[in-house]
Amino acid sequence: MSTFIDLYNYWIFIFLMMVGFYIVISQGNLVKKIIGLNIFQTAVFLLYISMGKVKGGTAPIIMAGDVSYSNPLPHVLILTAIVVGVATTALAMALIIRIRKAYGTIEEQDIHEQDASL
Amino acid sequence: MISSHLPVLQVVLPLIAAPLCLLLRRSSLLWILSFAASLAAMIIAWLLLQQAGSSGVISYTIGGWAAPWGIEYRIDTLNAYVLLIVTSISTVVLLAAKKSIEQEIPQQHWPMFYSSYLLCLTGLLGITATGDAFNVFVFLEISSLSSYALISLGRDRRALTASYQYLVMGTIGATFILIGIGLLYMLTGTLNMHDLAQRLPAVAQSKTLLSAFAFLFVGISLKLALFPLHLWLPNAYTYSPSIVSAFLAGTATKVAVYVLLRFIFTVFGADYAFSVLPLTEILMLLAVAAIMFASISAIYQSNIKRLFAYSSVAQLGYIILGIGFLSVSGLTATLLHLFNHALMKAALFMALACVLYRQGDVMFSNVKGLGKTMPWTFMAIVLGGLSLVGVPLTVGFISKWYLVVAAIEQGHFVLVAIILFGSLLALVYVWRLVEQGYFHNSEEDHPRQEAPLSLLIPTWMLVLANIYLGIDTSLTIGAAEQAAQMLLGQAGGGSP
Amino acid sequence: MKHSLLLTALLVLFWLALSGHYVAFTLILGVLSIALVMWLNRKMHISDEKVMPPLLLLRLPRYWAWLLLEIIKSNIHVAIKIWQPRLDIQPQFKKIPSPWKRDVTRVVHANSITLTPGTVTVMVDKDTLLVHSLTDETMQALESPEMKEQLEKLERFQ
Amino acid sequence: MINIILLGFLAVVAIAVAMMRDLFAIVMLFGIYSLLTAGIFVSLDAVDVAFTEAAVGAGISTILILSTLALTSREEKQPTHSFLLPLLVVLVTGATLVYGTLDMPAFSDPEAPVHQHVAPHYLNQAEQETGVPNIVTAVLASYRSYDTMGEVTVIFTAGIAVLLLLSAFRHHEDEASNLNDLSHHPVLRYIARLMIPFILLFALYVQFHGDYGPGGGFQAGVIFAAGFILYGLVVGIDKTRQMFSESKLHWLMASGLLLYIGVGIVSLLLGGEFLNYNVFAADPLKGQHWGIFLVELGVGITVTATMISVFLAFSEVRRSE
Amino acid sequence: MWDILVSYCSDALLITGSFLSLTFAIGLLRFPDFYTRMHAAGVSDTLCAGLIVLGLVLQAGISLVTLKLLFILLFLWFTSPTASFALARAAHRAGYRVSEQEEVASSNS
Amino acid sequence: MILAVTAIALLVAMALTLVRALLGPSIFDRILAVNTFGTKIVLFLGVYGFLTNRPDFLDIALVYALINFISTLAVLRFFESGQLVMPKDKESR
């Protein structure tokens, strides 16, 4: 039982990850895929951040007094990862606009049909 | 003084050139700057290989912070070898790039194109040079993002969807890698690969470690286009501009293979990787499937770029097969083929760039009678193809030879048969090309119209390298064997 | 000019409130930052608008106090409506006059209406506002002479 | 406890996103998702990360997706292909992770290995070694500054990629309709003009106070860009473009990255390792201070310029062929 | 004595603020169409936000935090009605009318 | 204590807002919910800062207070310029 509570946090992240991942691989709409990708990535970010949490700790900005701090390293890593996520999203959106211009649709299936009919 | 900073300069030099490219207005300077940066990187890689060969591991602490706290560059023979592959392919490709780019890419995009190209190079070099697991992820994303942009520049609209598909799969792969790295960090509290290697044996029993390994393996396999996760590769190589195809085919997947090797052998240790999971069987199964499936697919393609893209998937099968043997000759075969495949694919895609330059497309119909109209180009394609088949006196033969030796050593005679059968399949698709080129005449009577020399010479440089290194093997085999021994030496978990 | 000075003063106050580190280095950065913002402001033609609304608003504490009272009153009104077991609301659109010479008065008018619960400005036209109201009462409050009076004072204020 | 509730909300939103068809609604829900994530980050002590999420979520990502929808279409079609295979893949992935969790250290356990090895050094030494009380900034801009350089490069790369993709599709001057801004709304115009100076100043504060509190170059860059995005939305894209011509933006994008690399090169020339700030001054702490300051400035410049040019690129795409 | 008074005041403000925030959230659910919900939601945050922020201000005492809190409140009071107005206008322009049925309205929104 | 109560009240209010966002029915209801949610998060962050004795984290609340309304303006802009209507209409433009 105690494992359940100890790991509950992780399991929610895993659930989120799965939902995001499912959206990416099952949906045909290009924009929605990217949103799924974002959810997937955010879940991973949460996983990292939660492993840095220390019980009774506080944010790793040094204050006066005897305080315990949470682990700063995951925060640094995830800062970078968020930036990478934004960059990927921006690029993907630009690609989607171009695809829409070239094909007139942003549904994967329609695109496949158009390509196949060539 | 400079020599001690080589590891970081290796990556930083092309990186500086990238924003400078954006600022340059004169297009002739653009090419000169890019080429110079790439050439300098190649020279540095060469020097690093010498240094690593003589003094073992070169460690460079960035920012002056000692290893597990700061980021460390750790160059050994393996890194340096891969760095040399990447930089030399990039340099030769750039040498040819000018004409092809002038034709395929609108002028307003040149600064950004060269910038992206250099960023891609930077990313690939950064992945290879670093000794920090998270740093791998960051540079992986640099190279990925820039390659999405490069691929999308293809003139066919399918380049866009290819790029999108690659983006989605690549990001999934990168996120899997991120999960894997996160789990490793969770177990050990460190991100430095060397430090990880020393701390992981203590937690070898952990289920978390196993799932970290699974995520890293799948994530890297996505980037590596290991069968059946290769779906992004054929489209990406087919529709991107020809220079980009040549560059990516020669470098991107090779670096991914390197990352796989690094994680399996250095971080997890061969003992762990091969004892906990039936990795030998998994790798061999996937490799055989890749060889068979992709080679057969290649035979049925009508677009020649696509044909060679499928052949790349098959060749990656050979590369992976070598890892599965877990022996010096197997790994040597892997590393040799890493180099050799980069050489032949870059040569082939550059020859295709020549064809594209004159014909505007690379369908089978464009090749008809090419043996007469573009004899040198077509000769390059044929020689590259023969190297792909593994005909003696080409580099392809050397790596296949080592692979067969490794298979025989361990008594896997079925695999020997499969390797030979794979070569046979390769012979079939290369023969289809030869037949079109020499024994069919083009419908229209094209005058003899060879590709411009600036494209042809770099192509032939690669073709000749294919042959020269197939005859004088001391250079590549030496480095490959050294690296393979080093990897297996680490298999015991000890430090080199 | 007067407005630029006032805006600068506000920005200085904002910086001091945020910073909390009053050493030479951050103070210099603060001065540079404010200078940069003011420069960009000028480039964006933000403060050469004839009347700067923030400054006008800040010079009208009486209006603020009156508005605050109105907000509280209507908050209570709407809160009661929400808790009533049976919904007793009369949602309606209405155009109300807003005959102000200056845009800024109309902006204040419109935003004040929106700020008070129960009424929302939907459209701002030349001299009318289209308002949506939750109940008859809230609508009546808008048309009360009191609001007009307050706004007239605002209009005269320079 | 609080984060468990917030996580529950998050799960609900994620499911809703998966089930909805209206992309516009999905984007809005995604906005809530981002807000919740920021809340969770704060409750897990990751204030810097929450700050980033807040800046990105409120300032740029929603607007980018909205612009994309405006240029494409709103409704998603009903997918017709089978959902079994994806479901299987997802379940296998999830199962692998759940299996992995079984041996994980308990959540927020101070004895977990993550808190034992590298991190204590940062927490105990970083302030003495770098003079920065915000450990996240210290690690980000000094210990792992090379990663951060990679991060700026990623942003730069994405900026170039977006320009490569979209710049050929810019509308011409005469096509610019007066409808694409909100300048005829007095309310919006006044409020935007009132807010912009404060947004910009706040961004600069975030830029320069990353040492002491949450924030730093990246967040500052995004907020600064958000100020101009607001300007562009309300006053007009054309006016914003007049302020930031393409070449000026290119120049800014490149100069931020070059500044970052330049700091590394200078430290190399002064005899230290790449990005070793200690060599900048006789007193290593002073050197660190300058190094971190310059590097963060580089990040801020590149991020601002990239975000603005990405926004402009998206806004200027011709709608009709 | 003063301290106790202040802390009571702060508590009272916070409690009222919380109560209002709940009230308007319920209104958001209960009201029948978009415009009426609008009255319940975004706009009313102004008072509820004001009360809670003032409650916090009293807790913080006179310090920089106070100023920061007041700035937050100020900005909320400027941006929140603006956003509401923008939203109402967008809805109105898109043809969303109260008189029409919900389904019709949402389909042509 | 009172702070905790306030935080919980805000969480409940968030939950109710979330329900509205999920139910819709019109897109504007959802945007409205997002907006309200933003204000709630601002307040929550403020209260949480005091709850954990780190009121210096108000900066995050300040970010939202300053820039969260921009995306709502963006929505209006796209409606004004007729970009966010049904795809059919757009083709004919």
Tab-separated table of C-alpha atoms in Angstrom, chain D residues 116 142 200 210 298:
chain	number	residue	atom	x	y	z
D	116	GLN	CA	22.945	12.221	-2.849
D	142	SER	CA	27.823	28.317	-15.168
D	200	LEU	CA	8.866	45.339	-21.338
D	210	GLY	CA	17.796	35.785	-12.593
D	298	GLY	CA	23.024	36.630	-25.083
